[in-house]
mmCIF file of C-alpha atoms in Angstrom:
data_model
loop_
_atom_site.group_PDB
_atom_site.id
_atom_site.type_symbol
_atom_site.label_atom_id
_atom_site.label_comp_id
_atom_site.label_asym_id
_atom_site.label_seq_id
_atom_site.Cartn_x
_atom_site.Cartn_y
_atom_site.Cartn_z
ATOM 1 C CA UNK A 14 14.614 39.183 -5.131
ATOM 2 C CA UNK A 15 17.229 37.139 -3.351
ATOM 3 C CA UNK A 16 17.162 33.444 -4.361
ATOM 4 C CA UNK A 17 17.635 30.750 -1.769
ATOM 5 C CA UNK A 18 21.468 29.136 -2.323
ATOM 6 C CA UNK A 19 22.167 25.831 -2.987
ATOM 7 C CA UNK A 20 22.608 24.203 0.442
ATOM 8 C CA UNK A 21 19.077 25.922 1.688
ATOM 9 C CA UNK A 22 17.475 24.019 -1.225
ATOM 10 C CA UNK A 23 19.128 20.632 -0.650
ATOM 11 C CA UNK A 24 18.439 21.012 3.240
ATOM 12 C CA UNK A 25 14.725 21.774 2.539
ATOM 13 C CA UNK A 26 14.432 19.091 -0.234
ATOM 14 C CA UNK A 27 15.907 16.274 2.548
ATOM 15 C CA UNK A 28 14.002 17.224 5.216
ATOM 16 C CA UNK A 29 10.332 16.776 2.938
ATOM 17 C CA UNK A 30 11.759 13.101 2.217
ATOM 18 C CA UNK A 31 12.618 12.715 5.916
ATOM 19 C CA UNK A 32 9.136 13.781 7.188
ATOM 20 C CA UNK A 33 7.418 11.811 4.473
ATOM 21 C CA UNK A 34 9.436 7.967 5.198
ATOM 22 C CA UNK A 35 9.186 8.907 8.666
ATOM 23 C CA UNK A 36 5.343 9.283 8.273
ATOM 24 C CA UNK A 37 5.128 6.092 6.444
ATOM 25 C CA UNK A 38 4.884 3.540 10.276
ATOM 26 C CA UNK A 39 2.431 5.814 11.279
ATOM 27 C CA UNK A 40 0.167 5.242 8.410
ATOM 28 C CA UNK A 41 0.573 1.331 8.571
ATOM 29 C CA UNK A 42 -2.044 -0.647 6.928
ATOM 30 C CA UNK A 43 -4.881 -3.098 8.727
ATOM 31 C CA UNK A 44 -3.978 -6.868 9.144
ATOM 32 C CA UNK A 45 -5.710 -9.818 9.515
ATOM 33 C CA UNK A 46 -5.181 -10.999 13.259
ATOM 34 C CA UNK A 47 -7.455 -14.231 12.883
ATOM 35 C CA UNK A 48 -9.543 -16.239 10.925
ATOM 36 C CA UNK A 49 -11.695 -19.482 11.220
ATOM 37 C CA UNK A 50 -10.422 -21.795 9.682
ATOM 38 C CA UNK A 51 -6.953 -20.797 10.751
ATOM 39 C CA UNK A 52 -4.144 -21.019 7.219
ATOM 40 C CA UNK A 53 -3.258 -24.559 6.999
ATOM 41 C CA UNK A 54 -6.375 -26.344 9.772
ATOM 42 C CA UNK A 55 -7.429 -29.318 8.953
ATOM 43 C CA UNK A 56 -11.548 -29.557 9.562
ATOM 44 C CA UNK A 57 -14.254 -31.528 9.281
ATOM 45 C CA UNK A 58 -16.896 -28.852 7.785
ATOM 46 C CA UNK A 59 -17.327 -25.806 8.232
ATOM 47 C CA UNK A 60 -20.685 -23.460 7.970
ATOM 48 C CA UNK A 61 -18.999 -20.099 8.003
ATOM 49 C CA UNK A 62 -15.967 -17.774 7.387
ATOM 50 C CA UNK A 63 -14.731 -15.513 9.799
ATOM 51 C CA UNK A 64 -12.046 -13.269 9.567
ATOM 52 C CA UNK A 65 -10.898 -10.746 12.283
ATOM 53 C CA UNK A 66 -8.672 -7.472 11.137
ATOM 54 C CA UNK A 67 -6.570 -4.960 13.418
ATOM 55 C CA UNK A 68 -9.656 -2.128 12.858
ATOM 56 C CA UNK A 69 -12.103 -1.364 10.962
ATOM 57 C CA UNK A 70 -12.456 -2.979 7.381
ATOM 58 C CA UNK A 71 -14.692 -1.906 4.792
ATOM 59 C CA UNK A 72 -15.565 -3.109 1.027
ATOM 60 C CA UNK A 73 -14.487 -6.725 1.422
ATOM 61 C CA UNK A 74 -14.490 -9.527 -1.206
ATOM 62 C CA UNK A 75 -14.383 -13.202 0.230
ATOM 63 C CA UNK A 76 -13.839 -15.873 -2.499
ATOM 64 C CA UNK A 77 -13.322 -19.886 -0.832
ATOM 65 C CA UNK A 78 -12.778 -22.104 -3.891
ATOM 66 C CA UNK A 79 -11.122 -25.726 -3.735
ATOM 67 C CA UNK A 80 -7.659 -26.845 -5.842
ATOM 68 C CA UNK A 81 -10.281 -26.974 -9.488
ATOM 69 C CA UNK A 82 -11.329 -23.266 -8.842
ATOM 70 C CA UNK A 83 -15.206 -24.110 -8.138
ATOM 71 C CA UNK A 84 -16.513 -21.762 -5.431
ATOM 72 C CA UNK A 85 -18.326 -22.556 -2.245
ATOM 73 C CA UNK A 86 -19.219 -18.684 -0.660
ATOM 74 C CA UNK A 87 -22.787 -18.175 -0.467
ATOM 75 C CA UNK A 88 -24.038 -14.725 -0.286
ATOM 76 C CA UNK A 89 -22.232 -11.738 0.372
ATOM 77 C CA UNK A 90 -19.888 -10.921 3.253
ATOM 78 C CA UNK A 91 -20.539 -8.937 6.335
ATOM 79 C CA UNK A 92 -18.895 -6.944 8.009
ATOM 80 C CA UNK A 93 -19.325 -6.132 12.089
ATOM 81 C CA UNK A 94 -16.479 -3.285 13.002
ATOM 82 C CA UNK A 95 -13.045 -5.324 12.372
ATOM 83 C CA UNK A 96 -15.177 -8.854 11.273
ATOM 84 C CA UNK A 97 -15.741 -9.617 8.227
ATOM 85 C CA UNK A 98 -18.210 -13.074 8.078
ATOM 86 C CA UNK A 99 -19.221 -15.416 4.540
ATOM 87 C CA UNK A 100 -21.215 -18.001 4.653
ATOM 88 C CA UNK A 101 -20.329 -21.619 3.040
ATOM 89 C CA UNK A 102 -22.688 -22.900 0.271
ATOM 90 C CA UNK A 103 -23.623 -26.517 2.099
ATOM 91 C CA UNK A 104 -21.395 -29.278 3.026
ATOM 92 C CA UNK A 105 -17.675 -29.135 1.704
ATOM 93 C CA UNK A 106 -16.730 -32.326 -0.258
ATOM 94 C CA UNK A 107 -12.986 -33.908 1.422
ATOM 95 C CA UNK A 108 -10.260 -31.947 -0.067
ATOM 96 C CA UNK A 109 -8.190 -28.349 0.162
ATOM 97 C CA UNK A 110 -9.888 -25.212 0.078
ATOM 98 C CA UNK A 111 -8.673 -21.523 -0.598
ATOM 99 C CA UNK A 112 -10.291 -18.316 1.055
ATOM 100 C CA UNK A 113 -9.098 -15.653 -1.033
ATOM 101 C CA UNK A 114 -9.810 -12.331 0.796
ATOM 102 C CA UNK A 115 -9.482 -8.963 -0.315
ATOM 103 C CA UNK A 116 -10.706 -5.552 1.740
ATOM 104 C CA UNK A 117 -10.302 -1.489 2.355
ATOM 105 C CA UNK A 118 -8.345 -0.948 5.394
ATOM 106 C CA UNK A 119 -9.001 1.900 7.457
ATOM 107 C CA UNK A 120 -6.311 4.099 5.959
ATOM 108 C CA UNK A 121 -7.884 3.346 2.129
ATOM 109 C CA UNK A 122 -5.537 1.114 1.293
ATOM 110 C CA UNK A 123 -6.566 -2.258 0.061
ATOM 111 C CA UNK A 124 -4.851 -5.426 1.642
ATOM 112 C CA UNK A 125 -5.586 -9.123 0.711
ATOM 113 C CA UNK A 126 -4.275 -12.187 1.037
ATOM 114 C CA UNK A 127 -4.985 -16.002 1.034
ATOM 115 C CA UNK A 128 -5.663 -19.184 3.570
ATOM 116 C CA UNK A 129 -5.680 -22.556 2.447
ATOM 117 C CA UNK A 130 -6.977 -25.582 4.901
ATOM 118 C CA UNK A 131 -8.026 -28.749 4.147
ATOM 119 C CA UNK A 132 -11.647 -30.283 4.649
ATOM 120 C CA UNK A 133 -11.607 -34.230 5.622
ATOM 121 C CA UNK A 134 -14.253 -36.310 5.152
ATOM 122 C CA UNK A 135 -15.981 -37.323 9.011
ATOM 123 C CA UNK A 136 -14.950 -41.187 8.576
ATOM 124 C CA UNK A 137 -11.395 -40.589 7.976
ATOM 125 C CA UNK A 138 -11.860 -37.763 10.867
ATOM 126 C CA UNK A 139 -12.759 -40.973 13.076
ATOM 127 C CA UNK A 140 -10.231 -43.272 12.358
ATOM 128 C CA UNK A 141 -7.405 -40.983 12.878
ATOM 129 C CA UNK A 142 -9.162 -38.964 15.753
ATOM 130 C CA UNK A 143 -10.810 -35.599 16.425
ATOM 131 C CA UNK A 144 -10.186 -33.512 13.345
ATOM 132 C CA UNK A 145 -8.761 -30.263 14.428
ATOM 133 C CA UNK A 146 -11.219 -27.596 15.075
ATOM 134 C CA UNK A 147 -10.596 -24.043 13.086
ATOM 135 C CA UNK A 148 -8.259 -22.282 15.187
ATOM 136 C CA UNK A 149 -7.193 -18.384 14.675
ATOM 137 C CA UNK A 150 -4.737 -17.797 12.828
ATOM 138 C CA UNK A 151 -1.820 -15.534 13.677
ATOM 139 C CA UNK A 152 -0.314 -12.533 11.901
ATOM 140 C CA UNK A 153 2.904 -14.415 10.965
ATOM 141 C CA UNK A 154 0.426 -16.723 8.430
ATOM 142 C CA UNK A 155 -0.043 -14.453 5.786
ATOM 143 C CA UNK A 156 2.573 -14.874 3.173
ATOM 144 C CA UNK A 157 0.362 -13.325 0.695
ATOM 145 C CA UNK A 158 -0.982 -9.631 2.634
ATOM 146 C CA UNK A 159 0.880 -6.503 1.092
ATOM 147 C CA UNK A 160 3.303 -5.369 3.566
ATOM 148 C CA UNK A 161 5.489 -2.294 2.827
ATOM 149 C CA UNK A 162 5.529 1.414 2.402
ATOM 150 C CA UNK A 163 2.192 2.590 0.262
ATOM 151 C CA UNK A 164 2.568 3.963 -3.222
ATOM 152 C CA UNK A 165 1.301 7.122 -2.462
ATOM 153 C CA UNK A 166 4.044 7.492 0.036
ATOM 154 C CA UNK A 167 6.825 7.083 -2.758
ATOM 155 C CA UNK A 168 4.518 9.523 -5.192
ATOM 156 C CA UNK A 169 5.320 12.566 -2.650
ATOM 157 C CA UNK A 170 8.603 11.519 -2.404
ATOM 158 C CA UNK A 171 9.709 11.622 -6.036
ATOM 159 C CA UNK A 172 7.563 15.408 -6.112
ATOM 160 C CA UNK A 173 9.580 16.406 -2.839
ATOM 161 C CA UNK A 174 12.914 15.460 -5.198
ATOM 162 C CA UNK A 175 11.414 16.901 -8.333
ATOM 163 C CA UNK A 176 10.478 20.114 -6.420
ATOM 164 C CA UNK A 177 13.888 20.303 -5.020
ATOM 165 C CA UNK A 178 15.451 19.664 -7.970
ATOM 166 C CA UNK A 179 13.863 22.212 -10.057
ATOM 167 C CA UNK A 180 14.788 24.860 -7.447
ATOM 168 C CA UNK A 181 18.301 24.095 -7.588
ATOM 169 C CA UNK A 182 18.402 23.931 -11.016
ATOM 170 C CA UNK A 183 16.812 27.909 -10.917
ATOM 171 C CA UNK A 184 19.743 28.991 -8.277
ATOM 172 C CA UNK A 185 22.484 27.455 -10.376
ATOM 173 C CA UNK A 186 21.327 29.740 -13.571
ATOM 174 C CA UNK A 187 23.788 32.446 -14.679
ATOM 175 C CA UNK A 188 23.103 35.886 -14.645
ATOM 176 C CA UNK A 189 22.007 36.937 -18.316
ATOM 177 C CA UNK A 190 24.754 39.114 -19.825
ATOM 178 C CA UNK A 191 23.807 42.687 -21.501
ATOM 179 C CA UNK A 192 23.087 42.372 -24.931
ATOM 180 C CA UNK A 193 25.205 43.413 -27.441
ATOM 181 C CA UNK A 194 25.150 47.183 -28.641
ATOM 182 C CA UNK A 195 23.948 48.140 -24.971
ATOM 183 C CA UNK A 196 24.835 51.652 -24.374
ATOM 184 C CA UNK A 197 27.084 50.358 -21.055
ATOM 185 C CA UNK A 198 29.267 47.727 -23.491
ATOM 186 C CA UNK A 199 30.102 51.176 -25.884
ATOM 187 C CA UNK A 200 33.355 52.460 -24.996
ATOM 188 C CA UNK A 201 33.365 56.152 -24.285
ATOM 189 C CA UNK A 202 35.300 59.038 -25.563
ATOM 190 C CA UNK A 203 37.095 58.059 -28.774
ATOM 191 C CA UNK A 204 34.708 55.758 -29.904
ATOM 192 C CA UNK A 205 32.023 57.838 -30.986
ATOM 193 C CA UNK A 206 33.913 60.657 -32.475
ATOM 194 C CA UNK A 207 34.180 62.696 -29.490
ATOM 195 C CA UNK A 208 37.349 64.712 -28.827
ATOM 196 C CA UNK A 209 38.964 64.651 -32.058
#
């Protein structure tokens, strides 16, 4: 059986790890387009969480707790398509305030991130105006979503290399030389007797 040479193998082994980075944009992970409050608002209550993702979410965790770590989400979140809704546990006290989100995008990959705002109390909201209402928030406010290439994406990689490795490894091998005291190694005539 003829085994592939060395440049076949290396050609094959870079094309799999072209093909797999150059699938990695099209499998791009969900983001958070908006959310009330928007990262960094500054309101004067607020009843609900909403948060609005590039497609379809599923699984999601939504955790708003203030700067001591006590927690204000009441209920579980819902999800409607690419929404994903919480509801607030009463009146917030004056202060900042953390929603910690986490969910499944629609690839399976989980992306999460975080949006403070701050919560004034309505007097001081009078005397220095209108407080702000919650805004949406756009995709340049999320410091904390994973961005990248996914794991699993480097996992084929590395196999593509390993695979290609191991077959360059097998076309390198030697031949294995005859054995010693092989008929073909014995020299013939004189060696056996014959002829004398």
């Amino acid at each position: 059986m003829k085994r592939p040479s060395l440049g076949a193998v290396f050609l094959f082994g870079i094309s799999c790890l072209f093909a797999v980075v150059l699938a990695a944009p099209a499998s791009a992970h969900d983001s958070l387009k908006k959310s009330t409050p928007a990262s960094n608002a500054v309101v004067s209550g607020l009843d609900e969480i909403e948060l609005e993702f590039s497609a379809h979410v599923s699984f999601p965790v939504v955790v708003l707790h203030d700067a001591t770590g006590r927690r204000f989400e009441s209920g579980t979140p819902r999800v409607s398509d690419s929404t994903v809704t919480e509801s607030v546990a009463g009146p917030l006290p004056a202060g900042g305030y953390t929603i910690a989100w986490r969910v499944v995008s629609s690839d399976g990959h989980p992306i999460q991130g975080e949006i403070p705002f701050v919560v004034r109390s309505s007097s001081v909201a009078s005397a220095g105006g209108t407080a702000p209402a919650a805004t949406p928030v756009a995709g340049g406010d999320r410091p904390d979503q994973e961005t990248g290439t996914p794991g699993w994406i480097w996992v084929i990689a590395i196999a593509v290399l390993g695979v290609a490795a191991v077959l360059v490894t097998r076309a390198r091998k030697p031949a294995t030389p005859p054995l010693p005291g092989n008929s073909e190694d014995r020299p013939s005539g004189h060696g056996n007797g014959e002829g004398e």
